[in-house]
Short mmCIF file of C-alpha atoms and ligand atoms in Angstrom, two decimals:
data_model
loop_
_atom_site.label_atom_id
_atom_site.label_comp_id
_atom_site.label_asym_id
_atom_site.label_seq_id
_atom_site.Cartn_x
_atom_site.Cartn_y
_atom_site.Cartn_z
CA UNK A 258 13.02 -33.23 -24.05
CA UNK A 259 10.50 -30.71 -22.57
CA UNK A 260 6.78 -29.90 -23.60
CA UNK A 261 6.47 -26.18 -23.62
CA UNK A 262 2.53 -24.94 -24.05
CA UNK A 263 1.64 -21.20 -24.74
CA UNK A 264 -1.82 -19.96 -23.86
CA UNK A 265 -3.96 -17.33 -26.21
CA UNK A 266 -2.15 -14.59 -25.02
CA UNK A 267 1.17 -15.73 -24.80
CA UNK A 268 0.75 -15.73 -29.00
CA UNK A 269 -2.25 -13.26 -29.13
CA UNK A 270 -0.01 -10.07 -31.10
CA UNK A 271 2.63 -9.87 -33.78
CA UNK A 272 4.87 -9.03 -30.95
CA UNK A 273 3.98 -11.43 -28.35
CA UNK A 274 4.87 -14.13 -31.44
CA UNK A 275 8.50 -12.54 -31.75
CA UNK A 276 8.72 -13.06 -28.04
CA UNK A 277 7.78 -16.60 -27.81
CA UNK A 278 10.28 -17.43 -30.70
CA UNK A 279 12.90 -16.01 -28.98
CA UNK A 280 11.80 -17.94 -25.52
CA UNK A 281 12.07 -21.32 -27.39
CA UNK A 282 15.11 -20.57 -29.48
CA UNK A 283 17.79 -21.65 -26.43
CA UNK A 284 19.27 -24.83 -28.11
CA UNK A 285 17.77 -27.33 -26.24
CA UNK A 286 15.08 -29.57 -28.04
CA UNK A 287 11.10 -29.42 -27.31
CA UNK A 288 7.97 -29.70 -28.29
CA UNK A 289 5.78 -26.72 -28.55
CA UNK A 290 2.42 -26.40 -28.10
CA UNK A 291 0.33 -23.20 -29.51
CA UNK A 292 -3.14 -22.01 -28.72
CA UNK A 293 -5.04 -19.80 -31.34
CA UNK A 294 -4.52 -16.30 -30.93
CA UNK A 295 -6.69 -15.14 -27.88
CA UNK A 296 -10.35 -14.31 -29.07
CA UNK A 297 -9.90 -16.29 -32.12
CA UNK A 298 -12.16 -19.25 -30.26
CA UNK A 299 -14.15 -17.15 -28.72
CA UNK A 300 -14.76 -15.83 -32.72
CA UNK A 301 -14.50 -18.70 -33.94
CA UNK A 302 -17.52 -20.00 -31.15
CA UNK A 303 -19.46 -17.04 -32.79
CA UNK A 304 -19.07 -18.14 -36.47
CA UNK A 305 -20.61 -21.47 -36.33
CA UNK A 306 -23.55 -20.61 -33.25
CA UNK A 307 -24.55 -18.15 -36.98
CA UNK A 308 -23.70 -21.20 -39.08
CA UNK A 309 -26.38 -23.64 -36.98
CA UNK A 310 -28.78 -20.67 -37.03
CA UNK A 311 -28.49 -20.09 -41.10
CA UNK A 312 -27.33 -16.61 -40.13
CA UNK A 313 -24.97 -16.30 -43.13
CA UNK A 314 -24.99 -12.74 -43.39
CA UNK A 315 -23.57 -12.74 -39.62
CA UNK A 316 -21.24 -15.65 -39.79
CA UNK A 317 -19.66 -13.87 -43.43
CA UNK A 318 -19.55 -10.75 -41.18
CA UNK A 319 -17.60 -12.25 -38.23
CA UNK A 320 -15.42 -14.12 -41.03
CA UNK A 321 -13.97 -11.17 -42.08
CA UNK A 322 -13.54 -9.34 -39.39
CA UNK A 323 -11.29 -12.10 -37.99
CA UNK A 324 -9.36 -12.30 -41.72
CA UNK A 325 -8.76 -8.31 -41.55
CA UNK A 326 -7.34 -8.69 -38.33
CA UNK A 327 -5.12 -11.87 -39.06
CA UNK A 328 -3.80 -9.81 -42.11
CA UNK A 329 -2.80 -6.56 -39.77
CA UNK A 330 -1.26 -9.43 -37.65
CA UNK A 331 0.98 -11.06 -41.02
CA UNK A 332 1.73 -7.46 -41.93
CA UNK A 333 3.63 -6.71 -38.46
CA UNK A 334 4.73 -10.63 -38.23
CA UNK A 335 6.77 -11.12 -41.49
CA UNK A 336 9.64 -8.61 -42.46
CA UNK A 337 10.15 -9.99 -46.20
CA UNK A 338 7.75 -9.74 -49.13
CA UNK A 339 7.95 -13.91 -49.87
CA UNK A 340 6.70 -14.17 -45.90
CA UNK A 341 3.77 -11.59 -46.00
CA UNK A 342 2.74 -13.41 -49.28
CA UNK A 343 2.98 -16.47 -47.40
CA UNK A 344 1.21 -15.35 -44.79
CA UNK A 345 -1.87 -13.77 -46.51
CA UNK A 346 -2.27 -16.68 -48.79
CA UNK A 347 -2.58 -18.83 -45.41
CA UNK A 348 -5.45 -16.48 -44.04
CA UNK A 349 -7.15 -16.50 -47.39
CA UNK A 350 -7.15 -20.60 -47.31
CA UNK A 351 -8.42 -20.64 -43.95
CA UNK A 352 -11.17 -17.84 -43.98
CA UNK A 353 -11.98 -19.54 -47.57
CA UNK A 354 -12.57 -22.67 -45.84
CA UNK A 355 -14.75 -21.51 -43.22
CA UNK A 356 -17.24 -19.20 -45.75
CA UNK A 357 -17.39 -22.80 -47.45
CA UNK A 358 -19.55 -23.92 -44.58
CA UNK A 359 -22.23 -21.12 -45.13
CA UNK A 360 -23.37 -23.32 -48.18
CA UNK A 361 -24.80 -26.61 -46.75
CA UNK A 362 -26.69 -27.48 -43.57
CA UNK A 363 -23.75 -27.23 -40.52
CA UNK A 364 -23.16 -29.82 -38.54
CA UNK A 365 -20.75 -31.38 -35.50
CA UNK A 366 -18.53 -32.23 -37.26
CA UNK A 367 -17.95 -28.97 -39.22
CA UNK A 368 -18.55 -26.78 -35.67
CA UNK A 369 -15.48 -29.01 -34.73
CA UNK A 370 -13.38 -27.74 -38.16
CA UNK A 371 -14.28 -24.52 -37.56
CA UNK A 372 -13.39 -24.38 -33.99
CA UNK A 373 -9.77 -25.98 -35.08
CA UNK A 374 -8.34 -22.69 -37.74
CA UNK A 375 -7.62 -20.95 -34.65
CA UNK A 376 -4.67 -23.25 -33.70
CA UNK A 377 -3.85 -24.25 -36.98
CA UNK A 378 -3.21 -20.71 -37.89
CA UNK A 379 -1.26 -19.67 -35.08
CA UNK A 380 1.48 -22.53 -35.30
CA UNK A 381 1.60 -22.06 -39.01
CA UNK A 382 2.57 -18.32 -38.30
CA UNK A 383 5.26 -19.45 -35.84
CA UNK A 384 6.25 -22.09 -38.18
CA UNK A 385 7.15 -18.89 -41.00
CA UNK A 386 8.14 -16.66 -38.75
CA UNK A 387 10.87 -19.00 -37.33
CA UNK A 388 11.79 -19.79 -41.20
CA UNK A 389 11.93 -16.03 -42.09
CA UNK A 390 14.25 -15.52 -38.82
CA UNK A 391 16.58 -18.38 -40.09
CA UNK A 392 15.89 -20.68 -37.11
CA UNK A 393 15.47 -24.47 -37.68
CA UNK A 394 11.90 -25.80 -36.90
CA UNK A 395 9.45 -28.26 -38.05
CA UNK A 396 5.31 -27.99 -37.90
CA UNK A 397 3.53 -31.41 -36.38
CA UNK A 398 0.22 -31.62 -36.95
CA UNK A 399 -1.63 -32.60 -33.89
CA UNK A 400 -4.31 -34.21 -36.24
CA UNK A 401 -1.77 -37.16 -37.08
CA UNK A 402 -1.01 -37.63 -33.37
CA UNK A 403 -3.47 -37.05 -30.95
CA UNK A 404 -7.07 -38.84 -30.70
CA UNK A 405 -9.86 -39.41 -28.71
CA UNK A 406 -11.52 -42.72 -28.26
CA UNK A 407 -15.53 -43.43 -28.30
CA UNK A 408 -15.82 -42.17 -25.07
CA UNK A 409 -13.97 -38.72 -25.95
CA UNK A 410 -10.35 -39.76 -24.02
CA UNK A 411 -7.55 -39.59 -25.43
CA UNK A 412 -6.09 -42.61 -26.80
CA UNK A 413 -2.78 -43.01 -24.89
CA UNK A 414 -1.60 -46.20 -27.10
CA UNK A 415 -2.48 -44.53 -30.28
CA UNK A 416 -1.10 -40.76 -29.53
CA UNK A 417 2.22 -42.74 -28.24
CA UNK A 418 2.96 -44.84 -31.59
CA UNK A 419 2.16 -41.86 -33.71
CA UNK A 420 3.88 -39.44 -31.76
CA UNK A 421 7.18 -41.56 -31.74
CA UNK A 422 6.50 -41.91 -35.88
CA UNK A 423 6.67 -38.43 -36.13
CA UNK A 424 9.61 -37.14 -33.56
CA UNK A 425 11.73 -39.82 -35.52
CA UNK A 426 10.80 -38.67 -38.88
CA UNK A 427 11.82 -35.07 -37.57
CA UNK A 428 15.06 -36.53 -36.03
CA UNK A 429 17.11 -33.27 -35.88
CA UNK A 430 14.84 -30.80 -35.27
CA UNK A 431 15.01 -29.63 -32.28
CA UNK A 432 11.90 -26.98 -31.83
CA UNK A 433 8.50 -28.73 -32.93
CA UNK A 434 5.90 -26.48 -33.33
CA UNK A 435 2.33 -28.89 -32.78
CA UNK A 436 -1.51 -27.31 -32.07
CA UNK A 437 -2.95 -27.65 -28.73
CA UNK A 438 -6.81 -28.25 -27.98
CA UNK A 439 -7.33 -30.27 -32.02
CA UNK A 440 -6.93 -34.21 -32.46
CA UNK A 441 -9.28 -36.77 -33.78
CA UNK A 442 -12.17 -38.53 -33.00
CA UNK A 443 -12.23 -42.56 -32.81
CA UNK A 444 -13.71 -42.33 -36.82
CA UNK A 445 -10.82 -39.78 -37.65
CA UNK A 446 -12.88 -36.96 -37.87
CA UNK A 447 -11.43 -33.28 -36.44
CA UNK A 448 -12.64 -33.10 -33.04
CA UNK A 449 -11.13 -31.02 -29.86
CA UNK A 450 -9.92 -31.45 -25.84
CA UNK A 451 -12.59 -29.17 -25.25
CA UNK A 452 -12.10 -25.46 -24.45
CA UNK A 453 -8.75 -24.32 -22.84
CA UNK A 454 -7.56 -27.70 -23.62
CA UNK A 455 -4.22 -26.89 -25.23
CA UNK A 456 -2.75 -27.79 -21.55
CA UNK A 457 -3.88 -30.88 -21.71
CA UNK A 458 -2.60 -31.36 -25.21
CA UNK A 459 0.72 -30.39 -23.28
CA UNK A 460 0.63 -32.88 -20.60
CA UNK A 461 -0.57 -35.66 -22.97
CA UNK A 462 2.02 -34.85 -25.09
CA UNK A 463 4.77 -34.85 -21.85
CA UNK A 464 3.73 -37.98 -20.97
CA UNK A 465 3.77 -39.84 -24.50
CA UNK A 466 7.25 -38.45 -24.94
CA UNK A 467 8.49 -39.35 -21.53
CA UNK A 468 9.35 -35.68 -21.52
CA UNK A 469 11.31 -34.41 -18.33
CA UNK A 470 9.62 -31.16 -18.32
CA UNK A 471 6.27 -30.35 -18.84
CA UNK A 472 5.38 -26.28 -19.04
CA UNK A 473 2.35 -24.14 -19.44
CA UNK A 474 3.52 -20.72 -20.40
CA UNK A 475 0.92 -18.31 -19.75
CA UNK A 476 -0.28 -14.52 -18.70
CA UNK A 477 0.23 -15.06 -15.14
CA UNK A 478 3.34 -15.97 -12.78
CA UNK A 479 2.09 -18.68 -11.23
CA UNK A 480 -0.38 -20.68 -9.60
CA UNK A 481 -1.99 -18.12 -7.24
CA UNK A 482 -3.37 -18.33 -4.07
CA UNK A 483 -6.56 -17.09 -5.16
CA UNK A 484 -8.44 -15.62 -8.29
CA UNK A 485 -6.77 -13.19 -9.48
CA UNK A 486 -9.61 -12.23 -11.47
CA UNK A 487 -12.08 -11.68 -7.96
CA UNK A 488 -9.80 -10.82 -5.05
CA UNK A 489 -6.95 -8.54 -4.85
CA UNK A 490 -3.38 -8.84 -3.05
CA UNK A 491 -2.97 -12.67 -4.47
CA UNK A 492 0.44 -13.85 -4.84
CA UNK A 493 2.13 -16.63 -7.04
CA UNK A 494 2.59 -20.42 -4.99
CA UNK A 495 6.12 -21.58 -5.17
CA UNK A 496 5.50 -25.54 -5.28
CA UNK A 497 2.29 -27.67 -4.90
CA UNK A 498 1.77 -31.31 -5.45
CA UNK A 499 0.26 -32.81 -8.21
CA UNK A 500 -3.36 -33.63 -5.98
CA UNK A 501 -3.40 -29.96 -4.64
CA UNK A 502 -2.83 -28.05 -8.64
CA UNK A 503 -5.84 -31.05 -9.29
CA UNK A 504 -8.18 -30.16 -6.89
CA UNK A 505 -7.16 -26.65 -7.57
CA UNK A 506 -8.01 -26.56 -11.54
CA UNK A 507 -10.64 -28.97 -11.10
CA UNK A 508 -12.38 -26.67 -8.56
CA UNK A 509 -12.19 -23.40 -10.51
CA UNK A 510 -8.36 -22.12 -10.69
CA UNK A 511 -8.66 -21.51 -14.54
CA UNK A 512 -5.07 -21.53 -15.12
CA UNK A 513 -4.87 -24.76 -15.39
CA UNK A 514 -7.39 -27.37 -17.67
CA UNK A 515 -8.98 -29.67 -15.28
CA UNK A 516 -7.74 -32.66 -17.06
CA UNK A 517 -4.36 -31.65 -17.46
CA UNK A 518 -2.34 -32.78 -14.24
CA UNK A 519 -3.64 -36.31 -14.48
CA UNK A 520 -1.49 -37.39 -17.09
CA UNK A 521 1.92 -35.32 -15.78
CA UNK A 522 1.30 -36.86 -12.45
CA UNK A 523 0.68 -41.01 -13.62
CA UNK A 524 4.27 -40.72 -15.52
CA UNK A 525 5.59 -38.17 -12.89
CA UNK A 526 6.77 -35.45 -14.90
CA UNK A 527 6.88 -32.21 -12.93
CA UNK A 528 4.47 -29.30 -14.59
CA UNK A 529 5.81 -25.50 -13.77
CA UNK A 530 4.00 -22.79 -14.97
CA UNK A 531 5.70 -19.75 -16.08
CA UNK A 532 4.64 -16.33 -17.05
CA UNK A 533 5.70 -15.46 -20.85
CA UNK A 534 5.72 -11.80 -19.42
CA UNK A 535 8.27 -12.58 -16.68
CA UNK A 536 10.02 -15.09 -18.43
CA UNK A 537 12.87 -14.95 -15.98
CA UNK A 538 10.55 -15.32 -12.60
CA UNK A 539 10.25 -18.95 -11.03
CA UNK A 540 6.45 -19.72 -11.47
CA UNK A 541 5.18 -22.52 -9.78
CA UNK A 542 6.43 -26.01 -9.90
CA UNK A 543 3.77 -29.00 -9.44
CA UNK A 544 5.49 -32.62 -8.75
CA UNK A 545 5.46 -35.08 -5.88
CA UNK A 546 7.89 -33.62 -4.13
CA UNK A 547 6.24 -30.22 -2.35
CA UNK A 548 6.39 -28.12 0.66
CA UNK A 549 3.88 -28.90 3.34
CA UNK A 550 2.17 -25.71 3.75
CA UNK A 551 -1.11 -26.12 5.61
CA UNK A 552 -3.24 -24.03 3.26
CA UNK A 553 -2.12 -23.44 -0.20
CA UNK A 554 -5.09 -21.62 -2.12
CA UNK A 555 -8.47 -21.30 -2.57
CA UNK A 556 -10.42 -21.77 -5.91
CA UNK A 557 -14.28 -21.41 -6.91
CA UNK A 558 -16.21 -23.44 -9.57
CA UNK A 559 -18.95 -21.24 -10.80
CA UNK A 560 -22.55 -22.84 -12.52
CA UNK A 561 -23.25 -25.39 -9.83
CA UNK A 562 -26.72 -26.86 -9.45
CA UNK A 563 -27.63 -28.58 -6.26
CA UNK A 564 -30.33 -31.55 -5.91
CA UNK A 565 -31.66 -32.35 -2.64
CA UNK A 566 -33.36 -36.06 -2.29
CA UNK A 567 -35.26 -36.03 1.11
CA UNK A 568 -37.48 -39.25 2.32
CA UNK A 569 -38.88 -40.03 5.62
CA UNK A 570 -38.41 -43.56 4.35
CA UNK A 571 -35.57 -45.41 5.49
CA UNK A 572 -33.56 -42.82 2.94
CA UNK A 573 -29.96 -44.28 3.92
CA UNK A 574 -31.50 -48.24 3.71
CA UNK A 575 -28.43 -50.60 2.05
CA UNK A 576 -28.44 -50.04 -1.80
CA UNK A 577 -30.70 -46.16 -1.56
CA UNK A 578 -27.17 -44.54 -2.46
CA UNK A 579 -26.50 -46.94 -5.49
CA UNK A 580 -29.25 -46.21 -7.01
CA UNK A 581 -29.59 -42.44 -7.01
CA UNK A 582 -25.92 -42.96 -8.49
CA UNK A 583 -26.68 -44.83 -11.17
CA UNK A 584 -29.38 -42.55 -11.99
CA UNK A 585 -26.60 -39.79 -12.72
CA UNK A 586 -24.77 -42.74 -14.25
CA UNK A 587 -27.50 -43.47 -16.72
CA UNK A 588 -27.16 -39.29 -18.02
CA UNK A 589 -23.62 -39.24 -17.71
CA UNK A 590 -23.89 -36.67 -15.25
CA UNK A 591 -20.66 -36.03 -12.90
CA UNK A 592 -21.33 -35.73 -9.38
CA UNK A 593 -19.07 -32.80 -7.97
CA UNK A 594 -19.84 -32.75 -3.71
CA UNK A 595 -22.04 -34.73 -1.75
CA UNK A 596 -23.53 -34.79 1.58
CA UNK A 597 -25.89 -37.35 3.37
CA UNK A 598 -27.71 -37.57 6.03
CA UNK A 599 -30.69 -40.05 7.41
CA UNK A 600 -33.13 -38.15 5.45
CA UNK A 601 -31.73 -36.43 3.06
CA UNK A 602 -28.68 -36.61 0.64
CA UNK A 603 -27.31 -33.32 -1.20
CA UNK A 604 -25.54 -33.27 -4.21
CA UNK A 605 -24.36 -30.55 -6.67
CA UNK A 606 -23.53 -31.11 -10.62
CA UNK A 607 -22.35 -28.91 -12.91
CA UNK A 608 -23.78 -30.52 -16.50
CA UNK A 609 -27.28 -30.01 -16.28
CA UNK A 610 -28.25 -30.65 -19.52
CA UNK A 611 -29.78 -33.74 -18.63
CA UNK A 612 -31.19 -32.23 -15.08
CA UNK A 613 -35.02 -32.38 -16.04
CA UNK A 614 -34.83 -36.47 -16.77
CA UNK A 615 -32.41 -36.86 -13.43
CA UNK A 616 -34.98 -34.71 -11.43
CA UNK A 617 -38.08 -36.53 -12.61
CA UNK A 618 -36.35 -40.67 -12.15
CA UNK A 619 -34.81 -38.68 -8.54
CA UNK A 620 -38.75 -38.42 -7.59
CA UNK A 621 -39.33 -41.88 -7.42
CA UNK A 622 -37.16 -41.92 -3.99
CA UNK A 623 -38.81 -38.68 -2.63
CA UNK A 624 -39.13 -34.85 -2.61
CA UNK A 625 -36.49 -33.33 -4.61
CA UNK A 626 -35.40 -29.76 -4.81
CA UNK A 627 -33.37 -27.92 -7.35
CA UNK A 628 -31.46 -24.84 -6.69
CA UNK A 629 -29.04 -23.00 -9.45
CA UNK A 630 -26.63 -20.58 -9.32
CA UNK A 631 -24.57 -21.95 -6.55
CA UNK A 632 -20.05 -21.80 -6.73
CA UNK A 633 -18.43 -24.61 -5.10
CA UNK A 634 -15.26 -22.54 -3.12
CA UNK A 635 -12.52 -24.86 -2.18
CA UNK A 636 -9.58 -24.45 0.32
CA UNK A 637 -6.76 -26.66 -0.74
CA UNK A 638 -3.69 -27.65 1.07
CA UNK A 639 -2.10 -30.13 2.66
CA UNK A 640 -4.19 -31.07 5.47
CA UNK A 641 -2.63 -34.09 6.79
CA UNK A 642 0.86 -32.75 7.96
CA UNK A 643 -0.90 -30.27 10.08
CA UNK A 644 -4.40 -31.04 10.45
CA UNK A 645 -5.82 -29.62 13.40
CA UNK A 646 -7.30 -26.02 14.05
CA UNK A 647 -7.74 -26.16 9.89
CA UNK A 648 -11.49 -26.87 9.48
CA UNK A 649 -12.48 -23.87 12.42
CA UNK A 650 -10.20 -21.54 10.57
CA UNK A 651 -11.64 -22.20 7.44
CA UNK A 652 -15.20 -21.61 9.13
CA UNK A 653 -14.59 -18.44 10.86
CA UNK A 654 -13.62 -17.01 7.77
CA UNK A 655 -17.07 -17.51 6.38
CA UNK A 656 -18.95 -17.21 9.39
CA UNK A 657 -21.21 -14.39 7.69
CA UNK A 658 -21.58 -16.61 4.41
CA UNK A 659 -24.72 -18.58 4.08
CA UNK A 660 -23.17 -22.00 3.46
CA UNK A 661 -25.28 -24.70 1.64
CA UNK A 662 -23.11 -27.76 1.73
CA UNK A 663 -19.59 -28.70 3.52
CA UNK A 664 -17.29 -31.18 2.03
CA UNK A 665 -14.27 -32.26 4.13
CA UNK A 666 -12.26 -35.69 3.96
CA UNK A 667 -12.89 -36.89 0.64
CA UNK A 668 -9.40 -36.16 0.26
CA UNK A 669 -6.49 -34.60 2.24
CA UNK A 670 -6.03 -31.64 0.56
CA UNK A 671 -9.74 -30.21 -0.28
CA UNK A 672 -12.54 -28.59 1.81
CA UNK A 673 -15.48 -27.28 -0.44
CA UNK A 674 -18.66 -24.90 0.42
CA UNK A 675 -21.55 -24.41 -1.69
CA UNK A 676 -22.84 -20.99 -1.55
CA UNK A 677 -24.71 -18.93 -3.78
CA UNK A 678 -23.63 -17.41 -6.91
CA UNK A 679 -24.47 -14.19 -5.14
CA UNK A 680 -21.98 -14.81 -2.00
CA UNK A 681 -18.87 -15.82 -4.07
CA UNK A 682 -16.87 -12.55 -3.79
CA UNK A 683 -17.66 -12.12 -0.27
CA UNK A 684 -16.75 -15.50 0.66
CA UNK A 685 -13.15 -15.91 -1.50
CA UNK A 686 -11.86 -12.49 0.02
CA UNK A 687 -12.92 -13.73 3.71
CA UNK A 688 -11.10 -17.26 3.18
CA UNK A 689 -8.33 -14.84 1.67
CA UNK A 690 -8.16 -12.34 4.56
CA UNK A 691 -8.52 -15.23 7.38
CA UNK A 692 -5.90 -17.98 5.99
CA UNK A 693 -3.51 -15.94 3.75
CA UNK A 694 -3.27 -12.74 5.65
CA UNK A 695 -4.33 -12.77 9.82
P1 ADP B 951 -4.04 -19.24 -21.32
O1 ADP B 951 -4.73 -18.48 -22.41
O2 ADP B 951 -2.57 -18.98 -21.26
O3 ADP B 951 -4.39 -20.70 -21.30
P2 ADP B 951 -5.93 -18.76 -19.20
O4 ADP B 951 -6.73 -17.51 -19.38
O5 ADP B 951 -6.59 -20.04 -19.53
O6 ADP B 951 -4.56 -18.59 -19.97
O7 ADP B 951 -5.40 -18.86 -17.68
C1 ADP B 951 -4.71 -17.78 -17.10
C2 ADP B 951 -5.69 -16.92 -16.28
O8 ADP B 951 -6.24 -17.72 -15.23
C3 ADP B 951 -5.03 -15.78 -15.54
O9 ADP B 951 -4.90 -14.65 -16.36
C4 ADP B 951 -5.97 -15.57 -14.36
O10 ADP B 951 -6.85 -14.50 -14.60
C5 ADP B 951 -6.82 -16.83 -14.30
N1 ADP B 951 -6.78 -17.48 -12.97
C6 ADP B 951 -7.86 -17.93 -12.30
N2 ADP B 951 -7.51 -18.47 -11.13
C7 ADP B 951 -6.17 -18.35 -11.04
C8 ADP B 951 -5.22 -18.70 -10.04
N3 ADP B 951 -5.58 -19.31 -8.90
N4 ADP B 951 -3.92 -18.43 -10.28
C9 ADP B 951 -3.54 -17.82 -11.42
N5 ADP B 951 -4.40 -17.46 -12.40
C10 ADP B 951 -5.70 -17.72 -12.21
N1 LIG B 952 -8.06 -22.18 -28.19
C1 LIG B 952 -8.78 -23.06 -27.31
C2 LIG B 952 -9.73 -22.27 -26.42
O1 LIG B 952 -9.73 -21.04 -26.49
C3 LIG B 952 -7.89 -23.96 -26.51
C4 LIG B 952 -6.97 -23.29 -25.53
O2 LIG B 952 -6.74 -22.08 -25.62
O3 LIG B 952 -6.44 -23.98 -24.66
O4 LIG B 952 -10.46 -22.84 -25.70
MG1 MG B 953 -6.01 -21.79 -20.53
#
């Protein structure tokens, strides 16, 4: 059994639909994962910021802009009358259901329904246009299998039993169609993986089913060794272990959700990504088994906010470190990079929506500074198998970079900068030019 996930644009056209059916009509059995169409959460996003504000006017507006485009997308999907019917009557439900929330005061809970039409949409038009084509496939709905706990994880023990429920009430089918990103909270309610978490759906998913394959099917070939999006002459990484594609989406490389090698790599099932575009090219493959390339790629995390502590007190006294910890503890507040030294210690965050309370318990220990707008860029590799000359190459590169903070050795396949916003560019095409291409 294999997990196959396709991204926004993978499904974002009529056409690319057709495609994707085709890709997953082979004969072997899997579990497919769907985004919504790309832009529909980004719409969607849009529709309920007007629902908190009372804007109804705007949010009816945005509502059916996004049903007139759904219905061009049902006319060029379906070829048969009974289909298109089908089809529009689906938009009409959903758009329905979303103008219902211009009535009362919005809430969570509702932002969370509206956020989740965008998925359930898109697998219900796969689900009809497999029917229409005559292929054999069955719709799971994510809401009966996956859900979060109190503290927003998934449930492993719950997704598993459910999961199994529903694969053996399916029995033959052999393509399931299932939503990414959607599940349920610990009281049931609709909740969500957060944005761009339909990969994680897709790993969760992998590992529940003890599936042998996990993919993410996207608009790119590959991991690449840089972003795409910023630097040019980037090319596709054959194979990288499961620590280097984490440190890799966890430090910027959007490609992949942060959270989603975690659960491919406790059960060890290996994650390739392939491009829907290139079906036939090899993508990358993550698993334990990898080449030992010193340098593999280089991501960038943008929003970072470093806080400086400095004390001429004794700053690195036995327990000073605890307890700025637990003062990011108390907020909930991940700490990304840190650096110490006797009078100082540095650290950079990327939630600051708790930053003014951190700030003002931070100045019971000493001065504090804030400064936004900062990227963390990361080198990743594998820096034990050939460790020296690494850290002076990695340098050089950004010898004309103003570099805030250094990061090296919290694990063997990172090294992290903090620069400003302002210096990314310049400092991903140096690390590019210095490690990829001299
Ligand atoms: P999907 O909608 O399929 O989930 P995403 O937009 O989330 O796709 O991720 C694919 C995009 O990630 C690519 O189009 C590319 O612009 C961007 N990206 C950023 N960093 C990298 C990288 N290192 N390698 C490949 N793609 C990257
Ligand atoms: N549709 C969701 C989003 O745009 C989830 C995903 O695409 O992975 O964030
Ligand atoms: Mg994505």
């Amino acid at each position: 059994m294999r997990v196959l996930k396709f991204g926004g644009t993978s499904v974002g056209s009529a056409a690319r639909i057709k495609e994707v059916a085709s890709l997953i009509d082979d004969g072997e059995q899997k579990i497919v994962v769907l985004s919504a169409m790309s832009g529909t959460t980004n719409t969607l996003v849009e529709i309920a910021d007007y629902l908190y504000k009372e804007n109804t006017d705007g949010a009816l507006k945005r509502i059916s802009e996004l049903e007139n485009n759904y219905y061009k997308v049902v006319d060029e999907l379906f070829e048969t009358n009974k289909y298109k019917e089908e089809g529009k009557g689906l938009i009409k439900n959903h758009m329905e259901h979303l103008r219902s929330f211009t009535r009362d005061m919005f809430t969570l809970h509702e932002e969370k329904e509206v956020l989740a039409q965008g998925e359930l949409i898109s697998t219900a038009f796969m689900q009809y246009h497999l029917e229409e084509k005559g292929v054999k496939s069955a719709l799971m709905s994510a809401l009966n299998v996956m859900r979060i706990d109190k503290a927003g994880e998934p449930d492993d023990f719950y997704i598993k039993e459910n999961l199994t429920r529903e694969l053996n009430a399916l029995g033959d089918y052999y393509i399931i169609i299932t939503q990414g990103f959607i599940c349920r909270n610990a009281y049931g309610l609709i909740d969500n993986l957060q944005r761009g978490g339909s990969d994680y759906t897709a790993s969760i998913l992998g590992a529940a089913a003890c599936a042998d394959e996990i993919q993410i099917w996207t608009d790119i070939d590959g991991m690449h060794t840089n972003d795409p999006r910023v630097v040019e002459n980037t090319h596709a990484i054959a194979e990288l272990s499961f620590d280097e594609a984490a440190e890799l989406a966890y430090f910027g490389a959007k490609i992949l959700h942060p959270t989603c090698v975690m659960p491919a790599k406790l059960n060890n099932i290996p994650v390739r990504i392939k491009n829907t575009l290139k079906p036939k090219a090899d993508g990358t493959l993550i698993s334990v088994n990898t080449n030992k390339e010193r340098i593999k790629a280089i991501a960038a995390k943008d929003g970072i906010t470093a806080i400086k502590i400095k004390s001429g007190r004794m700053l690195m006294a036995h327990g000073f470190l605890r307890k700025v910890f637990e003062i990011f503890e108390t907020y909930e507040t991940p700490i990304d990079m840190i650096t110490t030294s006797e009078v100082g210690v540095s650290v950079t965050i990327d939630d600051t929506r708790n930053l003014d309370k951190i700030v003002t318990n931070l100045k019971k220990y000493g001065t504090v500074d804030v400064d936004t707008d900062h990227v963390i860029v990361c080198v990743v590799g594998d820096f034990v198998a050939s460790n020296s000359g690494i850290a002076a190459s990695v340098f050089s590169a950004v010898k004309d970079v103003p570099v805030r903070m250094i990061s090296y050795g919290g694990s063997n396949y990172n090294i992290s900068m903090l620069v400003k916003a302002e210096h990314k560019k310049q400092a991903l095409i140096a690390l590019s030019e210095k490690l990829f291409i001299d």
